[in-house]
Structures are given as C-alpha cells and as structure tokens.
Short mmCIF file of C-alpha atoms and ligand atoms in Angstrom, two decimals:
data_model
loop_
_atom_site.label_atom_id
_atom_site.label_comp_id
_atom_site.label_asym_id
_atom_site.label_seq_id
_atom_site.Cartn_x
_atom_site.Cartn_y
_atom_site.Cartn_z
CA MET A 54 28.72 4.62 -8.34
CA TYR A 55 24.85 3.81 -8.79
CA GLU A 56 25.85 1.32 -11.35
CA ALA A 57 27.98 -0.69 -9.09
CA THR A 58 25.02 -0.96 -6.80
CA LEU A 59 22.63 -1.80 -9.66
CA LYS A 60 24.83 -4.60 -10.55
CA ARG A 61 25.69 -5.80 -7.10
CA VAL A 62 22.21 -5.63 -5.63
CA PHE A 63 20.00 -6.13 -8.60
CA GLY A 64 22.33 -7.96 -10.98
CA TYR A 65 21.49 -5.62 -14.16
CA GLU A 66 24.11 -4.13 -16.40
CA SER A 67 22.57 -0.85 -17.00
CA PHE A 68 19.89 1.66 -16.08
CA ARG A 69 16.77 1.68 -18.17
CA PRO A 70 15.69 5.10 -19.63
CA GLY A 71 14.92 7.68 -16.82
CA GLN A 72 15.82 5.56 -13.80
CA ARG A 73 19.41 7.11 -13.30
CA ASP A 74 17.96 10.69 -13.09
CA ILE A 75 14.96 9.52 -10.51
CA ILE A 76 17.58 7.86 -8.43
CA HIS A 77 19.73 10.85 -8.37
CA ALA A 78 16.89 13.18 -7.03
CA VAL A 79 15.71 10.77 -4.28
CA ILE A 80 19.33 10.54 -3.28
CA GLU A 81 19.65 14.16 -2.90
CA GLY A 82 16.58 14.19 -0.65
CA GLN A 83 14.10 15.74 -3.15
CA ASP A 84 10.40 14.82 -3.05
CA VAL A 85 9.84 12.91 -6.21
CA LEU A 86 6.95 12.57 -8.49
CA ALA A 87 7.54 9.80 -11.38
CA VAL A 88 5.40 9.07 -14.14
CA MET A 89 6.54 6.21 -16.09
CA PRO A 90 4.64 3.53 -18.11
CA THR A 91 3.99 0.23 -16.83
CA GLY A 92 7.14 -2.06 -17.05
CA ALA A 93 9.68 0.80 -17.25
CA GLY A 94 11.06 -0.15 -13.78
CA LYS A 95 9.83 2.31 -11.17
CA SER A 96 10.37 -0.10 -8.33
CA LEU A 97 14.10 0.06 -8.77
CA THR A 98 14.01 3.77 -8.77
CA PHE A 99 12.84 3.74 -4.90
CA GLN A 100 14.72 0.41 -3.93
CA LEU A 101 18.16 1.07 -5.30
CA PRO A 102 18.50 4.53 -3.03
CA SER A 103 17.94 2.64 -0.01
CA TYR A 104 21.21 0.89 -0.60
CA ILE A 105 23.26 3.88 -1.28
CA LYS A 106 21.89 5.88 1.72
CA ASN A 107 21.29 3.30 4.37
CA GLN A 108 19.60 5.69 6.47
CA GLY A 109 16.62 3.68 7.79
CA LEU A 110 13.52 2.27 6.53
CA THR A 111 11.89 2.69 3.09
CA VAL A 112 8.11 2.54 3.76
CA ILE A 113 6.12 1.54 0.42
CA VAL A 114 2.35 2.09 0.33
CA SER A 115 0.68 -0.17 -2.32
CA PRO A 116 -2.78 -0.68 -3.20
CA LEU A 117 -2.93 -4.16 -3.86
CA LEU A 118 -1.87 -7.39 -1.93
CA SER A 119 -1.09 -9.12 -5.25
CA LEU A 120 1.18 -6.10 -5.92
CA ILE A 121 2.88 -6.47 -2.56
CA GLU A 122 3.26 -10.04 -2.83
CA ASP A 123 4.89 -9.75 -6.31
CA GLN A 124 7.32 -7.08 -5.26
CA MET A 125 8.37 -8.89 -1.95
CA LEU A 126 8.82 -12.23 -4.13
CA HIS A 127 11.26 -10.43 -6.28
CA ILE A 128 13.16 -8.69 -3.41
CA ARG A 129 13.47 -12.09 -1.65
CA GLU A 130 14.72 -13.61 -4.82
CA ARG A 131 17.75 -11.30 -4.85
CA GLY A 132 18.68 -12.40 -1.57
CA GLU A 133 17.26 -9.56 0.48
CA ARG A 134 15.98 -10.56 3.86
CA GLY A 135 15.21 -6.95 5.45
CA VAL A 136 11.75 -6.96 3.78
CA ALA A 137 8.23 -7.35 5.66
CA ARG A 138 4.67 -6.51 4.98
CA LEU A 139 1.62 -5.40 7.01
CA THR A 140 -1.34 -6.59 4.82
CA SER A 141 -4.84 -8.46 5.88
CA MET A 142 -2.99 -11.63 5.36
CA GLU A 143 -0.79 -11.26 8.60
CA SER A 144 -2.18 -12.31 11.99
CA ALA A 145 -2.25 -9.98 14.97
CA GLU A 146 0.93 -11.84 16.46
CA GLU A 147 2.96 -11.40 13.26
CA LYS A 148 1.77 -7.56 12.72
CA GLN A 149 3.09 -7.20 16.39
CA ASP A 150 6.44 -8.93 15.80
CA ILE A 151 7.10 -6.96 12.71
CA ILE A 152 6.26 -3.49 14.33
CA ASN A 153 8.34 -4.66 17.53
CA HIS A 154 11.54 -4.99 15.05
CA LEU A 155 11.20 -2.37 12.75
CA LYS A 156 14.92 -1.97 12.77
CA ARG A 157 15.59 -5.29 11.25
CA TYR A 158 14.08 -4.15 7.93
CA ARG A 159 14.96 -2.08 4.91
CA PHE A 160 11.75 -2.17 3.25
CA LEU A 161 8.29 -2.31 4.58
CA TYR A 162 5.28 -2.71 2.31
CA LEU A 163 1.79 -1.94 3.55
CA SER A 164 -1.70 -1.05 2.53
CA PRO A 165 -3.04 2.48 2.91
CA GLU A 166 -5.53 1.13 5.46
CA GLN A 167 -2.43 -0.76 7.64
CA LEU A 168 -0.51 2.61 7.83
CA ALA A 169 -3.54 4.31 9.34
CA VAL A 170 -4.06 1.74 11.97
CA PRO A 171 -2.83 4.00 15.03
CA TYR A 172 -0.41 1.61 16.56
CA VAL A 173 1.14 1.41 13.23
CA THR A 174 1.33 5.01 12.52
CA ARG A 175 2.83 5.49 16.07
CA ALA A 176 5.64 2.98 15.64
CA LEU A 177 6.76 4.37 12.37
CA ALA A 178 6.49 8.00 14.21
CA ASN A 179 9.42 6.43 16.13
CA VAL A 180 11.87 4.91 13.75
CA LYS A 181 13.88 6.52 11.14
CA ILE A 182 12.17 6.50 7.91
CA GLN A 183 14.38 7.14 5.07
CA MET A 184 11.58 7.57 2.64
CA LEU A 185 7.70 7.12 2.29
CA VAL A 186 6.89 5.87 -1.38
CA ILE A 187 3.42 5.94 -2.56
CA ASP A 188 3.31 3.37 -5.34
CA GLU A 189 0.24 3.47 -8.06
CA ALA A 190 -0.03 7.08 -6.89
CA HIS A 191 -2.95 7.86 -9.23
CA CYS A 192 -5.34 6.20 -6.69
CA ILE A 193 -4.94 9.18 -4.61
CA SER A 194 -6.93 11.44 -7.08
CA GLN A 195 -10.67 11.15 -7.61
CA TRP A 196 -9.89 12.33 -11.17
CA GLY A 197 -7.77 8.95 -11.64
CA HIS A 198 -9.54 5.85 -12.72
CA GLU A 199 -8.79 3.90 -9.67
CA PHE A 200 -9.45 6.39 -6.86
CA ARG A 201 -9.22 4.67 -3.46
CA PRO A 202 -10.70 6.73 -0.56
CA GLU A 203 -8.01 5.25 1.73
CA TYR A 204 -5.40 7.04 -0.34
CA ALA A 205 -6.83 10.19 0.56
CA ARG A 206 -5.66 10.24 3.97
CA LEU A 207 -1.97 9.63 3.10
CA GLY A 208 -0.90 13.27 3.39
CA GLU A 209 -2.22 13.35 6.83
CA LEU A 210 -0.34 10.07 7.84
CA ARG A 211 2.65 11.15 6.11
CA LYS A 212 2.68 14.11 8.78
CA GLN A 213 2.16 11.89 11.52
CA ILE A 214 5.03 9.75 10.78
CA GLY A 215 7.37 12.82 10.72
CA SER A 216 7.11 13.92 7.31
CA PRO A 217 9.66 11.92 5.71
CA GLN A 218 11.02 12.45 2.30
CA CYS A 219 8.23 11.35 -0.25
CA MET A 220 8.19 9.80 -3.49
CA ALA A 221 5.04 9.09 -5.77
CA VAL A 222 5.03 6.80 -8.43
CA THR A 223 2.53 5.83 -11.20
CA ALA A 224 2.00 4.98 -14.86
CA THR A 225 -0.76 7.07 -15.61
CA ALA A 226 -1.11 10.72 -14.72
CA PRO A 227 -2.80 13.25 -16.85
CA GLU A 228 -2.14 17.01 -15.39
CA GLY A 229 -5.25 16.92 -13.17
CA VAL A 230 -4.08 13.75 -11.47
CA LYS A 231 -0.33 15.04 -11.06
CA GLN A 232 -1.68 18.34 -9.48
CA ASP A 233 -4.03 16.32 -7.06
CA ILE A 234 -1.01 13.84 -6.11
CA ILE A 235 1.13 16.78 -5.33
CA GLU A 236 -1.39 18.47 -3.28
CA LYS A 237 -2.65 15.71 -1.38
CA LEU A 238 0.62 14.40 -0.47
CA ALA A 239 1.87 18.01 0.15
CA LEU A 240 5.03 17.07 -1.93
CA PHE A 241 7.78 19.72 -1.30
CA SER A 242 8.63 21.32 -4.49
CA PRO A 243 8.87 18.03 -5.90
CA GLU A 244 11.15 16.89 -8.91
CA GLN A 245 9.03 15.76 -11.54
CA PHE A 246 9.90 13.10 -14.06
CA VAL A 247 7.27 12.61 -16.51
CA HIS A 248 8.00 9.91 -19.45
CA SER A 249 6.14 9.70 -22.57
CA ALA A 250 2.86 7.56 -22.21
CA ASN A 251 3.62 6.39 -25.87
CA ARG A 252 4.50 2.97 -26.41
CA PRO A 253 5.49 3.00 -29.99
CA GLU A 254 5.80 -0.76 -30.28
CA ILE A 255 2.09 -1.13 -29.56
CA ARG A 256 -0.01 -0.75 -32.72
CA LEU A 257 -3.37 0.46 -31.90
CA LEU A 258 -6.45 -1.04 -33.73
CA VAL A 259 -10.30 -0.43 -33.30
CA GLU A 260 -12.85 -2.80 -34.79
CA ARG A 261 -16.37 -1.60 -34.81
CA LEU A 262 -18.90 -4.27 -35.43
CA GLU A 263 -22.32 -5.69 -34.55
CA LYS A 264 -22.87 -6.84 -31.06
CA GLU A 265 -24.04 -10.39 -32.45
CA LYS A 266 -20.92 -10.65 -34.57
CA LYS A 267 -18.36 -9.87 -31.51
CA LEU A 268 -17.77 -13.42 -30.34
CA GLU A 269 -17.36 -14.79 -33.70
CA ARG A 270 -14.86 -12.14 -34.63
CA LEU A 271 -12.99 -12.48 -31.15
CA LYS A 272 -12.48 -16.32 -31.89
CA GLU A 273 -11.23 -15.37 -35.32
CA LEU A 274 -9.13 -12.50 -34.25
CA ILE A 275 -7.39 -14.86 -31.52
CA ARG A 276 -6.17 -17.23 -34.30
CA GLU A 277 -4.89 -14.20 -36.23
CA ILE A 278 -3.02 -12.27 -33.74
CA PRO A 279 0.24 -12.99 -32.23
CA LYS A 280 0.27 -14.76 -28.75
CA PRO A 281 0.67 -14.54 -25.59
CA ALA A 282 -2.69 -12.47 -25.74
CA VAL A 283 -4.75 -11.09 -23.13
CA VAL A 284 -8.51 -10.45 -23.54
CA TYR A 285 -10.09 -7.99 -21.39
CA THR A 286 -13.99 -8.15 -20.32
CA ALA A 287 -15.80 -6.02 -18.36
CA THR A 288 -17.53 -8.65 -16.13
CA ARG A 289 -16.29 -11.81 -14.38
CA ARG A 290 -19.03 -13.55 -15.72
CA GLU A 291 -18.23 -12.81 -19.47
CA ALA A 292 -14.47 -13.44 -18.48
CA GLU A 293 -15.67 -17.09 -17.71
CA ALA A 294 -17.92 -17.31 -20.60
CA LEU A 295 -15.26 -16.30 -23.23
CA ALA A 296 -12.50 -18.38 -21.82
CA PHE A 297 -14.83 -21.46 -22.54
CA GLU A 298 -15.24 -20.40 -26.27
CA LEU A 299 -11.76 -19.64 -26.97
CA GLU A 300 -8.97 -22.33 -27.64
CA ASP A 301 -6.13 -22.49 -25.32
CA ALA A 302 -7.54 -20.06 -22.89
CA LEU A 303 -7.85 -19.61 -19.00
CA PHE A 304 -9.67 -17.02 -17.11
CA TYR A 305 -8.91 -14.70 -14.25
CA HIS A 306 -10.91 -12.34 -12.22
CA GLY A 307 -11.25 -10.82 -8.62
CA GLY A 308 -13.91 -13.31 -7.46
CA MET A 309 -11.42 -16.14 -7.40
CA SER A 310 -9.59 -17.32 -4.54
CA THR A 311 -5.90 -15.84 -4.24
CA GLU A 312 -4.78 -19.53 -4.86
CA ASP A 313 -6.62 -20.02 -7.84
CA ARG A 314 -5.58 -16.64 -9.38
CA ARG A 315 -1.91 -17.42 -8.56
CA LEU A 316 -2.24 -20.93 -10.28
CA VAL A 317 -3.79 -19.37 -13.35
CA GLN A 318 -1.46 -16.63 -13.47
CA SER A 319 1.53 -18.99 -13.16
CA GLN A 320 0.14 -20.96 -16.19
CA PHE A 321 0.09 -17.86 -18.25
CA LEU A 322 3.59 -16.70 -17.13
CA ARG A 323 5.04 -19.89 -18.11
CA ASP A 324 3.48 -19.85 -21.40
CA GLU A 325 1.58 -22.97 -20.69
CA VAL A 326 -1.68 -21.23 -21.78
CA SER A 327 -1.60 -18.51 -24.70
CA VAL A 328 -4.67 -16.53 -23.95
CA MET A 329 -5.61 -14.94 -20.65
CA VAL A 330 -9.24 -13.72 -20.57
CA CYS A 331 -9.75 -11.28 -17.55
CA THR A 332 -11.32 -8.33 -16.01
CA SER A 333 -9.19 -5.35 -14.96
CA ALA A 334 -7.99 -7.48 -11.96
CA PHE A 335 -5.46 -8.99 -13.95
CA GLY A 336 -2.38 -7.07 -14.80
CA MET A 337 -1.15 -4.61 -12.09
CA GLY A 338 2.05 -6.29 -10.89
CA VAL A 339 2.22 -9.11 -13.69
CA ASN A 340 5.76 -9.35 -14.79
CA LYS A 341 5.39 -10.97 -18.37
CA ASP A 342 7.71 -9.43 -21.08
CA ASN A 343 6.24 -11.03 -24.10
CA VAL A 344 2.74 -10.70 -24.17
CA ARG A 345 2.03 -9.73 -27.89
CA SER A 346 -1.62 -8.67 -27.88
CA VAL A 347 -4.00 -7.18 -25.95
CA VAL A 348 -7.74 -7.36 -26.98
CA HIS A 349 -10.59 -5.49 -25.33
CA PHE A 350 -13.75 -7.44 -25.86
CA GLN A 351 -15.57 -4.58 -23.85
CA LEU A 352 -14.88 -0.79 -23.58
CA PRO A 353 -12.86 -0.02 -20.39
CA ALA A 354 -14.00 2.78 -18.11
CA THR A 355 -11.40 5.34 -18.80
CA VAL A 356 -8.67 6.15 -21.28
CA GLU A 357 -6.13 5.77 -18.32
CA ALA A 358 -7.34 2.19 -17.61
CA TYR A 359 -7.16 1.45 -21.45
CA MET A 360 -3.46 2.75 -21.36
CA GLN A 361 -2.49 0.58 -18.21
CA GLU A 362 -4.15 -2.35 -19.74
CA ILE A 363 -2.54 -2.35 -23.27
CA GLY A 364 0.76 -1.23 -21.52
CA ARG A 365 0.91 -4.84 -20.67
CA ALA A 366 1.91 -5.91 -24.14
CA GLY A 367 5.29 -5.62 -25.73
CA ARG A 368 7.06 -4.77 -22.63
CA ASP A 369 10.27 -6.66 -24.41
CA GLY A 370 10.02 -3.77 -26.88
CA GLN A 371 9.24 -6.07 -29.64
CA PRO A 372 5.93 -5.23 -31.81
CA ALA A 373 2.52 -5.76 -30.17
CA PHE A 374 -0.99 -5.24 -30.82
CA ALA A 375 -3.98 -3.30 -29.09
CA VAL A 376 -7.27 -4.29 -30.40
CA LEU A 377 -10.54 -2.99 -29.24
CA LEU A 378 -13.57 -4.57 -30.24
CA TYR A 379 -16.60 -1.91 -30.30
CA ALA A 380 -20.24 -2.38 -30.66
CA ASP A 381 -22.55 0.47 -30.27
CA GLY A 382 -24.07 0.61 -26.78
CA ASP A 383 -21.43 -1.28 -25.40
CA GLU A 384 -20.99 1.67 -23.12
CA ARG A 385 -24.20 0.75 -21.23
CA ILE A 386 -22.13 -2.26 -19.40
CA GLN A 387 -19.78 0.42 -17.88
CA GLN A 388 -22.46 2.76 -17.18
CA PHE A 389 -24.08 0.18 -15.24
CA LEU A 390 -20.97 -0.49 -13.42
CA ILE A 391 -20.53 2.89 -12.72
CA ASP A 392 -23.76 3.53 -11.19
CA GLY A 393 -23.41 0.21 -9.14
CA GLN A 394 -20.26 1.79 -7.40
CA TYR A 395 -22.37 4.65 -5.72
CA PRO A 396 -25.07 4.25 -3.13
CA LYS A 397 -28.62 4.93 -4.56
CA ASP A 398 -30.24 8.29 -3.66
CA GLU A 399 -33.14 6.58 -1.67
CA ASP A 400 -30.58 4.48 0.16
CA MET A 401 -28.79 7.63 1.14
CA ARG A 402 -31.95 9.39 2.08
CA LEU A 403 -32.81 6.35 4.25
CA ALA A 404 -29.33 6.34 5.81
CA TYR A 405 -29.42 9.78 6.91
CA PHE A 406 -32.87 9.52 8.25
CA GLU A 407 -31.96 6.74 10.21
CA ARG A 408 -28.79 8.37 11.62
CA GLU A 409 -30.81 11.25 12.71
CA ASN A 410 -33.44 9.03 14.44
CA GLY A 411 -30.66 7.33 16.47
CA THR A 412 -29.99 4.29 14.47
CA SER A 413 -26.19 3.29 15.00
CA ILE A 414 -23.89 3.13 12.05
CA ALA A 415 -23.58 -0.65 12.76
CA GLN A 416 -27.30 -1.42 11.92
CA LEU A 417 -27.26 0.44 8.54
CA PRO A 418 -25.99 -2.45 6.61
CA ARG A 419 -28.77 -4.63 7.58
CA LEU A 420 -31.39 -1.97 7.19
CA LEU A 421 -30.15 -1.08 3.59
CA ARG A 422 -29.24 -4.78 2.72
CA MET A 423 -25.69 -3.94 1.84
CA ASN A 424 -22.69 -5.87 2.97
CA GLU A 425 -20.57 -3.80 5.46
CA GLU A 426 -17.48 -4.46 3.46
CA ASP A 427 -19.19 -3.21 0.19
CA PRO A 428 -17.14 -0.16 -1.10
CA LYS A 429 -20.55 1.39 -1.38
CA PHE A 430 -21.36 1.10 2.06
CA LEU A 431 -17.85 2.51 3.06
CA LEU A 432 -18.42 5.34 0.81
CA LEU A 433 -21.66 6.05 2.47
CA LYS A 434 -20.36 5.84 6.09
CA GLN A 435 -17.71 8.45 5.01
CA LEU A 436 -20.49 10.68 3.63
CA LEU A 437 -22.51 10.55 6.75
CA THR A 438 -19.74 11.69 8.87
CA GLU A 439 -18.60 14.49 6.53
CA ARG A 440 -21.45 15.88 4.80
CA SER A 441 -24.90 16.84 5.07
CA LEU A 442 -27.85 14.80 2.93
CA GLN A 443 -27.83 17.34 0.19
CA GLU A 444 -24.05 17.77 -0.05
CA ALA A 445 -23.88 13.80 -0.05
CA LEU A 446 -26.35 13.56 -2.86
CA ASP A 447 -24.61 16.23 -4.79
CA TRP A 448 -21.32 14.65 -4.32
CA VAL A 449 -22.40 11.36 -5.67
CA LYS A 450 -24.25 12.78 -8.45
CA GLU A 451 -21.24 14.82 -9.37
CA ARG A 452 -18.89 11.99 -9.08
CA LYS A 453 -21.17 9.94 -11.40
CA ARG A 454 -21.22 12.68 -14.02
CA ASP A 455 -17.27 12.72 -13.97
CA ARG A 456 -17.09 9.17 -14.52
CA TYR A 457 -19.48 9.24 -17.24
CA ARG A 458 -17.46 12.04 -18.84
CA GLN A 459 -14.42 9.75 -18.68
CA LEU A 460 -16.44 6.96 -20.36
CA GLY A 461 -17.24 9.12 -23.03
CA GLN A 462 -13.67 9.92 -23.79
CA MET A 463 -13.29 6.32 -24.12
CA MET A 464 -16.02 5.91 -26.25
CA ASP A 465 -14.31 8.99 -28.55
CA TYR A 466 -11.30 6.75 -28.84
CA ALA A 467 -13.30 4.10 -30.41
CA LEU A 468 -15.15 6.39 -32.71
CA ILE A 469 -12.59 9.05 -33.91
CA ARG A 470 -11.61 8.85 -37.33
CA THR A 471 -8.23 10.60 -36.85
CA CYS A 472 -4.92 9.27 -35.46
CA ARG A 473 -5.74 7.03 -32.29
CA ARG A 474 -2.25 7.56 -30.91
CA ASP A 475 -2.67 11.28 -31.46
CA TYR A 476 -5.70 10.94 -29.26
CA LEU A 477 -4.23 9.22 -26.36
CA LEU A 478 -1.30 11.22 -26.33
CA ARG A 479 -3.38 14.39 -26.33
CA TYR A 480 -5.29 12.96 -23.39
CA PHE A 481 -2.22 12.84 -21.59
CA SER A 482 -1.05 16.43 -22.48
CA GLU A 483 1.53 15.21 -24.83
CA GLN A 484 2.80 16.16 -28.32
CA THR A 485 1.93 14.03 -31.29
CA VAL A 486 4.42 11.73 -32.58
CA ASP A 487 4.92 10.45 -36.28
CA GLN A 488 5.44 6.73 -36.74
CA GLU A 489 4.98 3.60 -38.93
CA GLU A 490 2.62 1.23 -38.21
CA CYS A 491 0.55 3.43 -35.89
CA CYS A 492 -2.89 2.74 -35.80
CA ASP A 493 -5.80 1.49 -38.20
CA VAL A 494 -6.59 4.93 -38.98
CA CYS A 495 -3.23 6.00 -40.16
CA GLY A 496 -2.89 2.79 -42.33
CA PRO A 497 -3.32 -0.77 -42.53
CA ILE A 498 -1.72 -3.00 -39.63
CA PRO A 499 -0.98 -6.49 -40.65
CA PHE A 500 -0.46 -9.02 -38.27
CA PRO A 501 2.76 -11.17 -38.61
CA ASP A 502 2.75 -14.68 -39.45
CA THR A 503 4.27 -15.81 -36.03
CA PRO A 504 4.82 -19.39 -35.01
CA GLN A 505 2.13 -20.28 -32.39
CA ILE A 506 3.63 -20.88 -29.24
CA VAL A 507 3.66 -24.54 -28.13
CA ARG A 508 1.00 -25.59 -25.65
CA LYS A 509 1.50 -27.87 -22.62
CA ASN A 510 -1.00 -29.58 -20.72
CA VAL A 511 -3.99 -27.17 -21.25
CA THR A 512 -6.76 -29.56 -21.53
CA GLU A 513 -5.89 -31.02 -18.14
CA TRP A 514 -5.93 -27.53 -16.94
CA LYS A 515 -9.44 -26.98 -18.25
CA ILE A 516 -10.84 -29.84 -16.71
CA ARG A 517 -9.06 -28.94 -13.37
CA LEU A 518 -10.61 -25.41 -13.57
CA THR A 519 -13.96 -26.62 -14.30
CA GLN A 520 -13.78 -28.63 -11.01
CA ILE A 521 -12.56 -25.67 -9.10
CA PHE A 522 -15.16 -23.09 -10.09
CA SER A 523 -18.75 -23.36 -9.98
CA PHE A 524 -20.89 -21.54 -12.47
CA GLU A 525 -24.14 -19.64 -11.68
P1 LIG B 160 6.62 -0.71 -13.26
O1 LIG B 160 6.44 -0.51 -11.57
O2 LIG B 160 7.67 0.66 -13.61
O3 LIG B 160 5.68 -1.20 -13.96
P2 LIG B 160 8.57 -2.61 -12.27
O4 LIG B 160 9.45 -1.99 -11.31
O5 LIG B 160 7.74 -3.70 -11.89
O6 LIG B 160 8.00 -1.57 -13.43
O7 LIG B 160 9.84 -3.39 -13.25
C1 LIG B 160 9.52 -4.17 -14.37
C2 LIG B 160 10.57 -5.18 -14.75
O8 LIG B 160 11.65 -4.58 -15.24
C3 LIG B 160 10.87 -5.97 -13.66
O9 LIG B 160 11.00 -7.27 -13.83
C4 LIG B 160 12.22 -5.29 -13.24
O10 LIG B 160 13.08 -6.09 -12.51
C5 LIG B 160 12.86 -4.98 -14.50
N1 LIG B 160 13.90 -3.86 -14.39
C6 LIG B 160 13.95 -2.61 -13.93
N2 LIG B 160 14.87 -2.17 -14.01
C7 LIG B 160 15.76 -2.79 -14.80
C8 LIG B 160 17.02 -2.28 -15.48
N3 LIG B 160 17.84 -1.44 -15.06
N4 LIG B 160 17.70 -3.62 -16.09
C9 LIG B 160 16.92 -4.68 -16.43
N5 LIG B 160 15.66 -4.99 -15.92
C10 LIG B 160 15.00 -4.24 -15.01
MG1 LIG B 161 5.06 -0.88 -10.28
#
C-alpha cells in the first residue's frame, strides 16, 4: 500500500533501505527519531505519510533557507501545489496570506524563528497539524556541531501548537546528541531508527604534510582524484583564493548573495565545472549524486561536520574518496573561529555593567561595537536575560572548552595510526566493520584512471565571477 503511494506521488519504484519502517511508525502515530546518513532519503519519510493519512498540515522546521528552497522545489516539481514557506524572504502580506489560508496546504516549511513568532504559533495552534517535523535535528543539541540557539525553544513551541506527533531527523547524532533531541523535544517514547554512519563506498585518506607544501599538493591532487570534487576550506577568503589557483574550479561561501550562490551551485550540479571550492556553507541540501571526491584543505571543527561533508561524495553508491590534508598547527584556524563565535570576557563584563546602570539592550551593540544581528550579540542578549555575569562567563568558558575538545577529536582522526573508519564509527558508538579499500592506514588506496568530465564554458564563468565579486 505504501508502495502505491510511493509510485503515484513520488514516481519511485521502491523504497530505499530503512524508509519503509520509518514511514510505518509515523503512520502508526508514534513519535520518531530517525538518524540516517545524508542522501539516504529522509524527506520522503515525513512527506509520504501525509498522502496516506491526509489528516492536516505537516509542519517542517528547517534551519536554512537554502534547504527549504531546495525541498520546496522538489515538491513543486512533482506537481504538489499545497506547499508554503514562512521565512525571511516572504513579505508581511505574503505571510499573512499563508497564515489566513493554512488549510490550503499539505506542507508548511519554516525556520524556528518563524515558528516562534506569536501570531504564527497562535495560527498553528488553531489548525489540525498531522505532524511536526524537525529537520536537521542535531541543531537542537549543544553537543552537536551546528547548535542553533533558536532550536532550543522547539519543545516549548511544540506544546503551544497542541503537542502534535513529532518526528526528528538528522544525519549525524552520536549518543549525547540523540538524548538531547529526545529530551528537548519531549518526544514520547519515540521509535528510534538509527542507520549506520558508515559509508562503505567512501575511501578515507589523510595526507600529513608541511604547511608550505599544501597548495602544491592540492593542485596535484586535484589532477589525480576523480571528479566532480568538492574542496572544503575553513574561511571564505581561502575558498576564493584556492578557486583561482585550481583549474576548472568555482568557489562558494556564505558571504555571497543568494543569487550568486545559486548560479555557482547550478554550474556545479550540471557538471559545467568539476571542482567546487567552498566553506561549510556548501552542501546541506545539495542534491548531487555523482560527487567523486571531497578534499579538506583545512581541518573541520568536529568529526560530525567531517562526516556530513564527506557524506556528500558517492551518494550514487559508486566508489568515492575523502582526502584530508593536514599540516601541524592547522587547528589554530578553527580555534580562532571558535573564539570568534563567543563574546569576549571584557565585552560581557561591560554589557552586564551597562545593563545594571540602566543602559537598554538596544544601545548595547553600539557600545560594544557589535552588529545587532551578530550571533555573538544574540547570544550575549540571551545570557543577559537568563544568567548572572559569573554564570555567563562560566557558560562561555565551558562551551569553548567543549568545542576545543571536539576539535581535538577531529585532530586525532588526522593523527591516528589505526583504522580511520573504525575511529569514525566508534565516535558514533558503532561497531567496527571490515572492508576492502578502507583507508590509507589499512592499505594503499589507488585513485582510478577515470576519464575527466568534459568542461563547458568555464573560462567565461570565471571571468563573469571575477566581475561579480570584489576581493579585499
Ligand atoms: P536526506 O535528507 O536523507 O539527506 P533527501 O531526502 O534529500 O536525503 O533525499 C536524497 C535524494 O534521494 C533525493 O533526490 C530524493 O528524491 C531521493 N530519494 C529518496 N527516496 C528515494 C527512493 N525511494 N527512490 C529513489 N530516490 C529516492
Ligand atoms: Mg535532508
């Protein structure tokens, strides 16, 4: 019966591993926690039940506009018109129109901030909600690598909209994160589906080398590895710089306009360029099956981030390669980035002092020389309302220590002399597996002689991009 709907609505012949069981639990009305690797097909597991039950709106909370856009595009492509979104892109009138006609829709996508807007929460409390879905649910956990403070309110918001059935999905959730998701969302004896984080088709390689040799090696490597390839860097600046050093490459990062990002992304998706150099902003929601290699020019901040990023290779199940280039001291860039995400002690002291002396919150950004949209300031604002100065200082110290610890675990991956796959799987509390062509520690991993994909019009695009972006 589910198969008929799968065929009719989605046009697929069969379920991917695990999908059917999850859908079954959802239909039965259970709260569900599903942990499946990127590309496994999680969206289908919360969309399909809507067509079987037809019992009202499915509300999907998603952390990124690009993810929402991507999913809506897919839904619309298959002819479904009953889908809407509430994000920063809709005007007040558009939002009001959607809110006034919620019954028209089968799926409503929104950011956690939008769900927390009082008139949105109220409107949702007054319609029949079949299910509340929390996509990328690892964002709810402070132990997760992409902790989003706005996600922390979701449990309370769920109650306010009438405690509907709830499903949390994510690609990466070690034990602590899983427990956090269940607790924070108050999932009611949830049925848990946890699929192995192992991606047997991805060969794992680390090359340790001197800092000065990294660029030369990267250029060489890009010639050797099968493409399309994604190269991850830690900073926007580096993404831009490397893209210009490499042949047939474009760059992508969060500092570009949505339009430019879309432009570059579609070039890559259509195989018009074979290398994408990017920051971690690239990837979530990118549907490209045939990425053959993911190279990290810099250490990512956590093992989970690394798994998500390399997980973008080999989604078609064909052999793929994950190569990390590591030079001693590379971790300092991440340490610097981590420090930059938290308010400095002296800024916190100043902010608390000013508040005690009657300065309003609105005046603080100017005094602290921070942008009021800066996540650091938003965090500070939250601390000011919830904690004493000492508690706030301790909290930040502890968070930083956690993040350093997580970075240390990523460094260990680069430095270990035992099986790398084993290390990653143990990180996710999983059993070791034995496989051929596993990692560079287990044995040599040759790159295949694959024909290079044909490139189209790349020079033209490089010129165009140089015109679009200005460089500091
Ligand atoms: P995830 O969220 O788990 O990373 P998605 O839900 O974005 O993955 O799905 C990844 C891709 O797999 C999408 O293009 C989707 O259409 C496709 N897909 C999902 N389920 C199936 C299926 N049963 N058969 C074929 N393709 C599928
Ligand atoms: Mg997804």
